[in-house]
CSV table of C-alpha atoms in Angstrom, one decimal:
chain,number,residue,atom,x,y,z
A,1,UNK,CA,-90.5,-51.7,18.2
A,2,UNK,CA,-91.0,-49.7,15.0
A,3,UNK,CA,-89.3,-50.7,11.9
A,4,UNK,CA,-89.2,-48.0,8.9
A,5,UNK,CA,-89.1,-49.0,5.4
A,6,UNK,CA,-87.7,-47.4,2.5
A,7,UNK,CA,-89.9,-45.3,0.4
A,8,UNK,CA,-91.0,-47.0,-2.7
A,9,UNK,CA,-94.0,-45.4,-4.3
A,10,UNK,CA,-92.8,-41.4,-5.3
A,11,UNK,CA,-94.4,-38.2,-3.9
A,12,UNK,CA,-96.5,-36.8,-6.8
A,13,UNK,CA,-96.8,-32.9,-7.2
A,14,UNK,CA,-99.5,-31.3,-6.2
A,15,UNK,CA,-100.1,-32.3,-2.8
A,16,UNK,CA,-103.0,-30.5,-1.6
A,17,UNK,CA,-102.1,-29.5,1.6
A,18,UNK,CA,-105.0,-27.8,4.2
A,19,UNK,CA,-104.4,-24.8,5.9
A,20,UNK,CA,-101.9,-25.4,8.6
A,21,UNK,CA,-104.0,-23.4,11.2
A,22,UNK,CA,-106.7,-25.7,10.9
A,23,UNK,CA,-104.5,-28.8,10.4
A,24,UNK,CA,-103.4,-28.3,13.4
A,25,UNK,CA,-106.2,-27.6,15.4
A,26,UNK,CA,-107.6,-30.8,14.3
A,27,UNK,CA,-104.2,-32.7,15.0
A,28,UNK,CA,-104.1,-31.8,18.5
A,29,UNK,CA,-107.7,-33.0,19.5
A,30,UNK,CA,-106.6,-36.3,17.4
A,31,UNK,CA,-103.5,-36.8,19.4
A,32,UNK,CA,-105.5,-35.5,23.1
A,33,UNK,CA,-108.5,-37.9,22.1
A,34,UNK,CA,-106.1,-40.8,21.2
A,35,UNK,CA,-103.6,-40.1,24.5
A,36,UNK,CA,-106.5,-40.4,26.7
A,37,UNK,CA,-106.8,-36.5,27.7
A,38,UNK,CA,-109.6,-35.4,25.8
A,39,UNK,CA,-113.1,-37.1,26.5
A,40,UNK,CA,-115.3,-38.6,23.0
A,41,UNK,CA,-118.7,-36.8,23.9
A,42,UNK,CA,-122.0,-37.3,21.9
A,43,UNK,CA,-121.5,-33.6,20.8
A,44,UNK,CA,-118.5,-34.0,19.4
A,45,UNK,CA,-119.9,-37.5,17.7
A,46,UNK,CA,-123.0,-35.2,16.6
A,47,UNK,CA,-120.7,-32.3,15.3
A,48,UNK,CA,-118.6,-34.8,12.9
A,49,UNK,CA,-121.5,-36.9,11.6
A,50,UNK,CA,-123.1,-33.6,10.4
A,51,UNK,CA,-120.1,-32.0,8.7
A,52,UNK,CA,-119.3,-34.9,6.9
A,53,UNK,CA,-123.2,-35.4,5.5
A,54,UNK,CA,-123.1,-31.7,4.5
A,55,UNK,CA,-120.1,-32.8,2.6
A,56,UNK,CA,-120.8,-36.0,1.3
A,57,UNK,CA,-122.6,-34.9,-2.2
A,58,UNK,CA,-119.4,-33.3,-3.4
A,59,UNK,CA,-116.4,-35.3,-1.0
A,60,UNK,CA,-115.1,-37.2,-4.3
A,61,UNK,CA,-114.5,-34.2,-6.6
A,62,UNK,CA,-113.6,-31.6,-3.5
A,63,UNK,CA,-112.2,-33.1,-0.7
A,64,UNK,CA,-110.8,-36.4,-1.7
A,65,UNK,CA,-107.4,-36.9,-2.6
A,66,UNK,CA,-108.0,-39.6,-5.5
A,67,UNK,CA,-104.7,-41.4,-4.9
A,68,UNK,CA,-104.1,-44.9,-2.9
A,69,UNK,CA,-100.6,-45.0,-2.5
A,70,UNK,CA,-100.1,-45.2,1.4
A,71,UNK,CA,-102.9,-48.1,1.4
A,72,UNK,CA,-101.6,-49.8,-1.9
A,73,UNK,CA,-98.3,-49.6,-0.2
A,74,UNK,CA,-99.1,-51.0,3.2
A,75,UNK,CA,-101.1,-54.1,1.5
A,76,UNK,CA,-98.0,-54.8,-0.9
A,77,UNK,CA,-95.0,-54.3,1.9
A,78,UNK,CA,-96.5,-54.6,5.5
A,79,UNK,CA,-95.9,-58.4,6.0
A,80,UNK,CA,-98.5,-61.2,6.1
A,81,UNK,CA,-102.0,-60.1,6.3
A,82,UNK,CA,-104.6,-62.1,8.8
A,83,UNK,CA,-107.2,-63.8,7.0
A,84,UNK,CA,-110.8,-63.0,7.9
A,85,UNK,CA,-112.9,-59.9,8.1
A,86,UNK,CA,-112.3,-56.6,7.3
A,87,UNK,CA,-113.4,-53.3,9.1
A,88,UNK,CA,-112.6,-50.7,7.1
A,89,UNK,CA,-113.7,-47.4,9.6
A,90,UNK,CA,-114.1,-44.1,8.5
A,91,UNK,CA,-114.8,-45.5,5.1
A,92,UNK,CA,-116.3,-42.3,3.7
A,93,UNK,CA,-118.2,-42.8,-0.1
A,94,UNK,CA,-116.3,-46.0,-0.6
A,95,UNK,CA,-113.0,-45.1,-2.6
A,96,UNK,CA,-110.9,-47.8,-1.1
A,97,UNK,CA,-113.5,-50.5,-0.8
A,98,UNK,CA,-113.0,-52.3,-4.2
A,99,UNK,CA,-108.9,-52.3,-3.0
A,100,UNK,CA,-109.4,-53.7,0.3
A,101,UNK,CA,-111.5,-56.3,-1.2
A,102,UNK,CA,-108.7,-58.0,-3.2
A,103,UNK,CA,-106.8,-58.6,-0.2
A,104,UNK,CA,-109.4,-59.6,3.0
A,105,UNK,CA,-112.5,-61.8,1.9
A,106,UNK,CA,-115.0,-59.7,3.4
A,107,UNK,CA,-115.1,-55.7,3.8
A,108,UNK,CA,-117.8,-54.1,6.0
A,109,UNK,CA,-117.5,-50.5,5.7
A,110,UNK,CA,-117.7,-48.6,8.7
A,111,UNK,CA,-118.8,-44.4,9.1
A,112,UNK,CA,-120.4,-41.8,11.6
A,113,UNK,CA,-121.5,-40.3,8.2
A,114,UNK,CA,-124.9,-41.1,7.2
A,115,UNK,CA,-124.5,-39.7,3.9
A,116,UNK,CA,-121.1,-40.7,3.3
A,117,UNK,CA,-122.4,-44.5,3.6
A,118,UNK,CA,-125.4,-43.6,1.3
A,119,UNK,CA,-122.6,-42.4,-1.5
A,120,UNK,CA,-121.1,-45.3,-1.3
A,121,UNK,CA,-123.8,-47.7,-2.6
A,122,UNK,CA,-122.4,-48.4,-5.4
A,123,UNK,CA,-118.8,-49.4,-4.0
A,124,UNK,CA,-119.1,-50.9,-0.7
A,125,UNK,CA,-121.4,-54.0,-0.6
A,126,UNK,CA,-121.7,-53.7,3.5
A,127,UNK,CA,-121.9,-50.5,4.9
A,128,UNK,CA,-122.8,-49.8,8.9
A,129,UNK,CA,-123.1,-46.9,10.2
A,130,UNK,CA,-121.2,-46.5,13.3
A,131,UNK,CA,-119.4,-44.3,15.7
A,132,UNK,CA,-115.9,-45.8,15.9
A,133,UNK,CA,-116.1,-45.5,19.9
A,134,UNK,CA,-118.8,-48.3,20.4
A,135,UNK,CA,-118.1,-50.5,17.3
A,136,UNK,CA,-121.0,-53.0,17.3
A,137,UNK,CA,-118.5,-55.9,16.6
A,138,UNK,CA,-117.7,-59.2,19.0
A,139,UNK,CA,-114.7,-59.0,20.7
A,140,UNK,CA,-111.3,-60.3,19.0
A,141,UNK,CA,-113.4,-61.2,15.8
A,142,UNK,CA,-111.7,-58.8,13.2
A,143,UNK,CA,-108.8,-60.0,11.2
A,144,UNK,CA,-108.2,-56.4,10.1
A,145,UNK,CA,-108.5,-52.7,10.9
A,146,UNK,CA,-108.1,-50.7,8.3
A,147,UNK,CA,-108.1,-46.5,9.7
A,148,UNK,CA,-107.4,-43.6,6.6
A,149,UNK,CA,-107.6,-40.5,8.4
A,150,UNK,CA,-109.7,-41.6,10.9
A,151,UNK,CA,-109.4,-40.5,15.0
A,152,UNK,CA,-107.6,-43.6,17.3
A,153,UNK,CA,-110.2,-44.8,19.7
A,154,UNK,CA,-107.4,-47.7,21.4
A,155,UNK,CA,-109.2,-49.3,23.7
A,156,UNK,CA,-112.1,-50.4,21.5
A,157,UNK,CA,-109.7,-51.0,18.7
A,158,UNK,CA,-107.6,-53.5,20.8
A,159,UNK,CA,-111.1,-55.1,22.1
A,160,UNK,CA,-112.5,-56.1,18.4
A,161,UNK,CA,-108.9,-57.1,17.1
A,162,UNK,CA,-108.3,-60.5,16.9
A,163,UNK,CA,-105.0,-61.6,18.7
A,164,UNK,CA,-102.7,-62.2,15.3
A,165,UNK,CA,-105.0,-58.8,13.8
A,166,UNK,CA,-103.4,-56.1,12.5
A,167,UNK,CA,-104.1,-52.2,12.4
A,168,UNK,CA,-103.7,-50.5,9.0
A,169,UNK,CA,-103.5,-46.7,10.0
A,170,UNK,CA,-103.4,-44.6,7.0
A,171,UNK,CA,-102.8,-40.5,6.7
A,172,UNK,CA,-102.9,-40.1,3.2
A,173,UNK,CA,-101.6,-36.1,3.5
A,174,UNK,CA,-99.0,-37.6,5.9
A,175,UNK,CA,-97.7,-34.8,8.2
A,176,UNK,CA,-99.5,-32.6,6.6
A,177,UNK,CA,-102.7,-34.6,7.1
A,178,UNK,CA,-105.4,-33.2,9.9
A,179,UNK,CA,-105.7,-36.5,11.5
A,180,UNK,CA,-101.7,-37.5,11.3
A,181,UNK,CA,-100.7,-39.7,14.4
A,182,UNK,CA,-97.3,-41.5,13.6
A,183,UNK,CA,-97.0,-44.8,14.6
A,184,UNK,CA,-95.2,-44.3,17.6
A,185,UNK,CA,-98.1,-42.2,19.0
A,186,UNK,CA,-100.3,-45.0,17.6
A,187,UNK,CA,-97.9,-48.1,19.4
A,188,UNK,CA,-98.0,-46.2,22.7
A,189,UNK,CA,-101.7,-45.2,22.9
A,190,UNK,CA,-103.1,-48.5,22.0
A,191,UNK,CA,-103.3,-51.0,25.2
A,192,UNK,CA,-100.4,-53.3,26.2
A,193,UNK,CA,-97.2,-54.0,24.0
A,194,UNK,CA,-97.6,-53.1,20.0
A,195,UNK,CA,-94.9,-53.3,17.2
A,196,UNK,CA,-94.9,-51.6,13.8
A,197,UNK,CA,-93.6,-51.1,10.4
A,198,UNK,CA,-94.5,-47.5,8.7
A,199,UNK,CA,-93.4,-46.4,5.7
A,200,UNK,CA,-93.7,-43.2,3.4
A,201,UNK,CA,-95.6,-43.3,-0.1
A,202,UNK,CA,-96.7,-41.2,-2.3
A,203,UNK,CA,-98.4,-38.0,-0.7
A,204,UNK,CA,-98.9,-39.8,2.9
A,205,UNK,CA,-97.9,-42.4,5.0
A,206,UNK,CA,-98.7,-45.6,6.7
A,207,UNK,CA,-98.1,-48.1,9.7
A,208,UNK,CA,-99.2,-51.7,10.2
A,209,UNK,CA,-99.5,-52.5,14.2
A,210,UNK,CA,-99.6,-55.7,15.6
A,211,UNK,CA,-99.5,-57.0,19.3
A,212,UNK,CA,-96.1,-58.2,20.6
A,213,UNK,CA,-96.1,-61.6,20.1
A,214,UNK,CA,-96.1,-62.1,24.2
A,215,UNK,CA,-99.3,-60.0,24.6
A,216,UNK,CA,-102.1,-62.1,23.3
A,217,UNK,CA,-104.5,-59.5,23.5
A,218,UNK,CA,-107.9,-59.2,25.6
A,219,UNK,CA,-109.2,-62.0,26.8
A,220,UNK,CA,-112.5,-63.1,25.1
A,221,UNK,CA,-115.7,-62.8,27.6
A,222,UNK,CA,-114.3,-60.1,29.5
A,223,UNK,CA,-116.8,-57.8,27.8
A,224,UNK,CA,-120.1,-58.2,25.9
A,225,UNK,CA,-119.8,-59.5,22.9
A,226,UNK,CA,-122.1,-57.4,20.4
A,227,UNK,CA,-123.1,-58.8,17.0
A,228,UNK,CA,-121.7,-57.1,13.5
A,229,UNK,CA,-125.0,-55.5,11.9
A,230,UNK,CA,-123.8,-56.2,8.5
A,231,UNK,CA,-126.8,-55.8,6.5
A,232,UNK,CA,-128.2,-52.2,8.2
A,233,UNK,CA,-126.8,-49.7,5.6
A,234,UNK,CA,-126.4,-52.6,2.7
A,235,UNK,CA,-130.2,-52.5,2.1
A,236,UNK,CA,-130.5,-48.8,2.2
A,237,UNK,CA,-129.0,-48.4,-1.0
């Protein structure tokens, strides 16, 4: 079940909207990867981790939107939020850090990007560098998944999601965005029986998924249970 809310926080001018070519190039290997069609290979992992360090130097002043509305929104309007960690993947240099802090008590932000993590030093007190296909997190021991234009990897985000978690997934150019998956596409890729809430605001969108309250979620054990690194990019500075 998906419930839409009302849109509350405007659509600014401005929007800067990618080349729809390219926009949707990128939007069809999002929706293959996430539907189970395309494969995750270490090249593709390898191509994405160095585009994004080449970009990393200049991302806030050329590439980043500066605006939180669809995340602002989703924190203020999505319902109850579990207490407990955080996982904020594809967390870039750090922009939404400081945000997602005032609502979960502990933030460990999560890239492929080598470089993005080392711009974000200043902003995100636990950084990790991971690819969001393995994460190196214990199974059902994250209150929270927080995903801004990130690719859907469901089976591994179902495995580290705790049973009452929920999964913030954020396209902050909405429609227009290169990684843009509504929530349906979200709700039917991720395993066994999901409901949402999504909402418009400001230049993107946003949907909070949670598991159907008779589907409890994997069960702990079935899988190995790998520790959270925290401190491997937090001392790197």
């Amino acid at each position: 079940m998906i419930a839409t809310l009302p849109r509350v926080l405007p659509s600014p001018d401005g929007k800067p909207v990618p080349p729809q070519a390219t926009a949707e190039a990128f939007r069809s290997f999002a929706r293959d990867l996430a539907a189970g069609h395309r494969p995750w290979t270490v090249e593709a992992a390898r191509f994405l981790s160095t585009q994004f360090d080449q970009m990393a130097a200049d991302w806030d002043t050329t590439q980043a939107t500066g605006r939180d509305d669809p995340l602002r929104d989703a924190l203020s309007r999505s319902g109850p939020l579990p207490h407990g960690l955080c996982l904020e993947l594809g967390s870039g240099t750090g922009q939404f850090t400081e945000l997602l802090a005032s609502a979960y008590p502990a933030v460990v932000s999560m890239d492929i990007s080598q470089e993005m993590l080392r711009q974000a030093a200043g902003r995100s007190p636990w950084r990790v560098r991971a690819d969001a296909s393995t994460l190196p997190t214990a199974d059902g021991s994250v209150a929270a998944i927080v995903a801004i234009d990130m690719l859907l990897f469901p089976a591994e985000t179902s495995r580290v999601l705790a049973s009452d978690g929920v999964l913030l997934w954020i396209n902050q150019l909405g429609e227009d965005g290169p990684l843009y998956l509504p929530a349906e596409d979200v709700a039917s890729a991720l395993p066994g029986h999901w409901t949402a809430i999504e909402a418009e605001a400001g230049w993107g969108t946003w949907a909070a998924l949670r598991r159907a309250t008779d589907d409890s979620g994997p069960v702990l054990g079935t899988q190995s249970h790998r520790p959270l690194p925290v401190a491997v990019a937090a001392s790197e500075g």
